[in-house]
mmCIF file of C-alpha atoms in Angstrom:
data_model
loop_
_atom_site.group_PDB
_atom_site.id
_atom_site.type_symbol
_atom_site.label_atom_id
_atom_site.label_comp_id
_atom_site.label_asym_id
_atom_site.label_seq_id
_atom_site.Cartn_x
_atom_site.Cartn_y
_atom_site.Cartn_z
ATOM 1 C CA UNK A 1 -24.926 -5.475 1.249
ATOM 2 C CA UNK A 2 -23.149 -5.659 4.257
ATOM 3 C CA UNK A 3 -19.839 -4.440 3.635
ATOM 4 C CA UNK A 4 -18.488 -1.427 5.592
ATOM 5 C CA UNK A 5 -15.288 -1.151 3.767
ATOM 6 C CA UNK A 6 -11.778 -2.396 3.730
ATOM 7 C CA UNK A 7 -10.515 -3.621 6.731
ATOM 8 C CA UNK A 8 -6.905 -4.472 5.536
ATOM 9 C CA UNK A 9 -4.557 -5.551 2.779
ATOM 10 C CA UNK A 10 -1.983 -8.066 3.716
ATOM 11 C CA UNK A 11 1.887 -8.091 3.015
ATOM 12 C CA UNK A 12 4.839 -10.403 3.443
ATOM 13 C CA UNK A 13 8.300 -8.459 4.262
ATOM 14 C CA UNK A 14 11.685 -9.570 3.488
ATOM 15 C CA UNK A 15 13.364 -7.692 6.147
ATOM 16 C CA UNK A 16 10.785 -7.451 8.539
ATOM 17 C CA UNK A 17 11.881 -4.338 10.614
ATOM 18 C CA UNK A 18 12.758 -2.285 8.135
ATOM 19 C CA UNK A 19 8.973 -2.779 6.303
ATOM 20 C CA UNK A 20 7.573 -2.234 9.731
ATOM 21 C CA UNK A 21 9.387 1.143 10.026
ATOM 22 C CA UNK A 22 8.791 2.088 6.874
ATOM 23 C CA UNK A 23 4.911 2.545 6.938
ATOM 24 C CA UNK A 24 5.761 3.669 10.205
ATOM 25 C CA UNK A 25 8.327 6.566 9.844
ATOM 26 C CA UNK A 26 7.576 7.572 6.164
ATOM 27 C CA UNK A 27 3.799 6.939 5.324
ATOM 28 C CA UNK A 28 2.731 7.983 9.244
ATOM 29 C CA UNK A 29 0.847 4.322 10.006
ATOM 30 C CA UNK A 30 1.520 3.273 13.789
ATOM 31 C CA UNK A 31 1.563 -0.519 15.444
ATOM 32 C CA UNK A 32 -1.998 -1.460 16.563
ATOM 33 C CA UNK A 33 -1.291 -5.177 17.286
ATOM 34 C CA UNK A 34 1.286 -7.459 17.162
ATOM 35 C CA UNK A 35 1.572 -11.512 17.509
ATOM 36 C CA UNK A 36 3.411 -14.925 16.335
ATOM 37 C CA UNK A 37 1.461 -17.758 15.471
ATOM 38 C CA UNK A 38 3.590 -20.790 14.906
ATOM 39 C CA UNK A 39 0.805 -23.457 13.289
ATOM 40 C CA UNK A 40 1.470 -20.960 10.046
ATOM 41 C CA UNK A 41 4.941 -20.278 10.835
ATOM 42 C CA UNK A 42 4.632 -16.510 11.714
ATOM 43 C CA UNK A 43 7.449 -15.523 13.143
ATOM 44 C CA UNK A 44 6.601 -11.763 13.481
ATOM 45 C CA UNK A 45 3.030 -10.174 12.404
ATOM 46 C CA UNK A 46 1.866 -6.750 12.394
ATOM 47 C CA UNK A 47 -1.641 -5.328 12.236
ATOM 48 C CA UNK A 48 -0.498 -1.471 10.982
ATOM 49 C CA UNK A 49 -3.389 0.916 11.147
ATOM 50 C CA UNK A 50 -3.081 4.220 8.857
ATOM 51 C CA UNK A 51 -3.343 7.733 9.622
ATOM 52 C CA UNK A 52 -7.340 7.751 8.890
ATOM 53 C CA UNK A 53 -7.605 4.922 11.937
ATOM 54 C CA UNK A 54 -9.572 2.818 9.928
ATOM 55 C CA UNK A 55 -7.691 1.479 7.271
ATOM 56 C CA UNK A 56 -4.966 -1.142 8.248
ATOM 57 C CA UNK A 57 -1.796 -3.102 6.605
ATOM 58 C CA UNK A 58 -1.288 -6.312 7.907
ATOM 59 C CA UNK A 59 2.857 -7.074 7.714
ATOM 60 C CA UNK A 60 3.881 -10.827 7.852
ATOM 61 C CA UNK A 61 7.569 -11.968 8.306
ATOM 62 C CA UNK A 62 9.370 -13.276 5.075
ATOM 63 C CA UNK A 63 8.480 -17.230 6.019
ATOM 64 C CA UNK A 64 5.415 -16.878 7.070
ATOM 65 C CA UNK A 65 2.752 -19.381 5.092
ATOM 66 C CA UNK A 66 -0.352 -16.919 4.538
ATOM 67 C CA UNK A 67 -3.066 -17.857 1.785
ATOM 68 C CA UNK A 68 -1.769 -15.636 -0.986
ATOM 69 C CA UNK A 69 -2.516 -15.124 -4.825
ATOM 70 C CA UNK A 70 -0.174 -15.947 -7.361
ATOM 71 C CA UNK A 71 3.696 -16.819 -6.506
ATOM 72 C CA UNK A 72 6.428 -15.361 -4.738
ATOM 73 C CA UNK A 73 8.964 -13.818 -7.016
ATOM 74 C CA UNK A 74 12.123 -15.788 -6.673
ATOM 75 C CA UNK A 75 14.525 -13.014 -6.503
ATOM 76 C CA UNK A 76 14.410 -8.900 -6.917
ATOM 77 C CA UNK A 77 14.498 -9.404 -10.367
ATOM 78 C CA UNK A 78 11.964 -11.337 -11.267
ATOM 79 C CA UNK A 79 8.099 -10.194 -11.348
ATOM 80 C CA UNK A 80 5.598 -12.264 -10.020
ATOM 81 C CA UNK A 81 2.323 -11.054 -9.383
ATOM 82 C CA UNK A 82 -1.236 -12.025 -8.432
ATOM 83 C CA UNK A 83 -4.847 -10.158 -9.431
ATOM 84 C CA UNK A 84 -3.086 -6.745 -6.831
ATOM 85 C CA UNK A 85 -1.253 -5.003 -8.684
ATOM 86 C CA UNK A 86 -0.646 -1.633 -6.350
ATOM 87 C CA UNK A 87 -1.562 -0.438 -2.811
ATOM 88 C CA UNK A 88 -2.696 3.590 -3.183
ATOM 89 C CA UNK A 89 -3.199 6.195 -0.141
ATOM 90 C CA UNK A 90 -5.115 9.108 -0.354
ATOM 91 C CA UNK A 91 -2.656 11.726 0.552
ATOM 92 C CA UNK A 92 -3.084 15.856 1.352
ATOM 93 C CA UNK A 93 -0.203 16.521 -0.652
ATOM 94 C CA UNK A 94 1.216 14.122 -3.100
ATOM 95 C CA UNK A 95 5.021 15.791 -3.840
ATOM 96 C CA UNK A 96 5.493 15.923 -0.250
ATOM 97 C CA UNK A 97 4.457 12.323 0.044
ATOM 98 C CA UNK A 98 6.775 10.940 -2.350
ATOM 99 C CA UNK A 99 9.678 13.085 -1.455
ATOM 100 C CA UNK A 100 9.033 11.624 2.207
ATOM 101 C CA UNK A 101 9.035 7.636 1.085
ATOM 102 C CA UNK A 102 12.109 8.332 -1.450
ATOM 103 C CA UNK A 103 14.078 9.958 2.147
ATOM 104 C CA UNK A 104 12.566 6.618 3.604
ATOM 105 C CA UNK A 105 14.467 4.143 0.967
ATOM 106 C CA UNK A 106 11.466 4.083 -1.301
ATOM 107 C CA UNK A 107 12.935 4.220 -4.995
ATOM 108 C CA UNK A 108 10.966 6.172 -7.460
ATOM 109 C CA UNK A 109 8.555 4.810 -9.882
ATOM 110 C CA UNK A 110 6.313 7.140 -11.567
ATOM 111 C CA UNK A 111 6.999 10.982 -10.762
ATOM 112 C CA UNK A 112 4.405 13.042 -9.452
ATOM 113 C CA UNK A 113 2.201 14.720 -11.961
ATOM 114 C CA UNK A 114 -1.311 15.193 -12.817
ATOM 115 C CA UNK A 115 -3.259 12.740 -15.146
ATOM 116 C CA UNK A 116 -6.673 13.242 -16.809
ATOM 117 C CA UNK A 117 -8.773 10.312 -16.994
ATOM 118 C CA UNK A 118 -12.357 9.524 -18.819
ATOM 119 C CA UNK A 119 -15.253 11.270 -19.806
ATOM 120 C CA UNK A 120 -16.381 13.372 -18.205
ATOM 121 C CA UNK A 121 -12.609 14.282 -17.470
ATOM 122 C CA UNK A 122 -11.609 13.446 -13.876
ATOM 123 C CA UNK A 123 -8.155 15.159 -12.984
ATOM 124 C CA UNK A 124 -6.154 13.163 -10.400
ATOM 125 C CA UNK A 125 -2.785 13.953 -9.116
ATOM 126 C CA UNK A 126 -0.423 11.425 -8.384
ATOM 127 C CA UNK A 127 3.171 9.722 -7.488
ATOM 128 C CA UNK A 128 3.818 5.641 -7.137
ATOM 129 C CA UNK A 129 7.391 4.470 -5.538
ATOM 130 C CA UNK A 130 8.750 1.244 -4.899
ATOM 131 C CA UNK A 131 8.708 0.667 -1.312
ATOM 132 C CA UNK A 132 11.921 -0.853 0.325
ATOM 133 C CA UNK A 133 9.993 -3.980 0.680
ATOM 134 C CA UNK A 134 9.360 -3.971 -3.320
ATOM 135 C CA UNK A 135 5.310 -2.894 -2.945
ATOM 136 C CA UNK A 136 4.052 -0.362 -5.786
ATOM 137 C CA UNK A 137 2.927 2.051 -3.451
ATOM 138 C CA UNK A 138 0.420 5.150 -5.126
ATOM 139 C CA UNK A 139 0.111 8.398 -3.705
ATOM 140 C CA UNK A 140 -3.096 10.001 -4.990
ATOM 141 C CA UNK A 141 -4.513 13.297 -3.659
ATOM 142 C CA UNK A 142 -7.848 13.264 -2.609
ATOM 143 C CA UNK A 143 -10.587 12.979 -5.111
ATOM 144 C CA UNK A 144 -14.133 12.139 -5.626
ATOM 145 C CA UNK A 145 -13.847 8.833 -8.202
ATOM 146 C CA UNK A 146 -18.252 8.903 -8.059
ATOM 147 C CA UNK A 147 -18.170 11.745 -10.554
ATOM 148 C CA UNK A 148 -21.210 9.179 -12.611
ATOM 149 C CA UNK A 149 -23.242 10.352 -9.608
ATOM 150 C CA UNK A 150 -22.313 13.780 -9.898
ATOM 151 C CA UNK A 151 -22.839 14.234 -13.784
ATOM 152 C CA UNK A 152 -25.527 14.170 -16.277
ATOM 153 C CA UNK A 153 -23.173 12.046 -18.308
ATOM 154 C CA UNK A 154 -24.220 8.443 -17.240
#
């Protein structure tokens, strides 16, 4: 196979500057690239590459038109939702992280706390806000998911 990994994950912000800061102030990413492109009536993109310089978040303004799955929620209230479902970041320390994005306008979601999961148990800790923007943002501490590999239980 020729994948390498993910390159980015792709975002539309209602209020452009403030998602922009955001990832940049709270969650560490900085600007790698920025452009307009009018034949898809972007306004303002970002190309925002995170702390591991690898990894990247691609911010488009509110009217962009961007291929996209499923529909655009109409207004705060309403949930509309494609096959994503969350964006998560490995984090050194997961309190700190959340306590950082709620200071940031993030609104919490599910408090930090460690959760058990499978067999052979896996213990993960982890936090999930809301971002400003409305993304379901996890923080998860890192850990080694290839425990199959690791195990005699297969």
């Amino acid at each position: 196979m020729n994948i390498k990994g993910l390159a980015h994950i792709a975002i539309q912000a209602k209020d452009y500057p403030a998602t922009i800061r955001f990832y940049i102030e709270a969650l560490g990413f900085k600007r790698g690239h920025h452009w307009s492109l009018p034949s898809f009536q972007i306004k303002e993109a970002s190309m925002l590459i995170s702390p591991d310089g690898r990894t990247c978040l691609e911010v488009f303004d509110d009217d962009a038109v961007i291929p996209a799955q499923g529909k655009k929620a109409r207004t705060e209230e309403e949930v509309a939702y494609g096959a994503m479902l969350h964006l998560a970041f490995y984090v050194e320390d997961v309190d700190k992280a959340f306590q950082t994005a709620l200071a940031h306008g993030a609104k919490p979601y599910v408090e930090a706390d460690n959760l058990t999961l499978g067999e052979p148990p896996l213990v993960i800790r982890n936090a999930l806000v809301h971002s400003p923007n409305g993304e379901v943002i996890e923080f998860i501490q890192d850990v080694d998911f290839d425990i199959e590999s690791h195990s005699s239980v297969k």
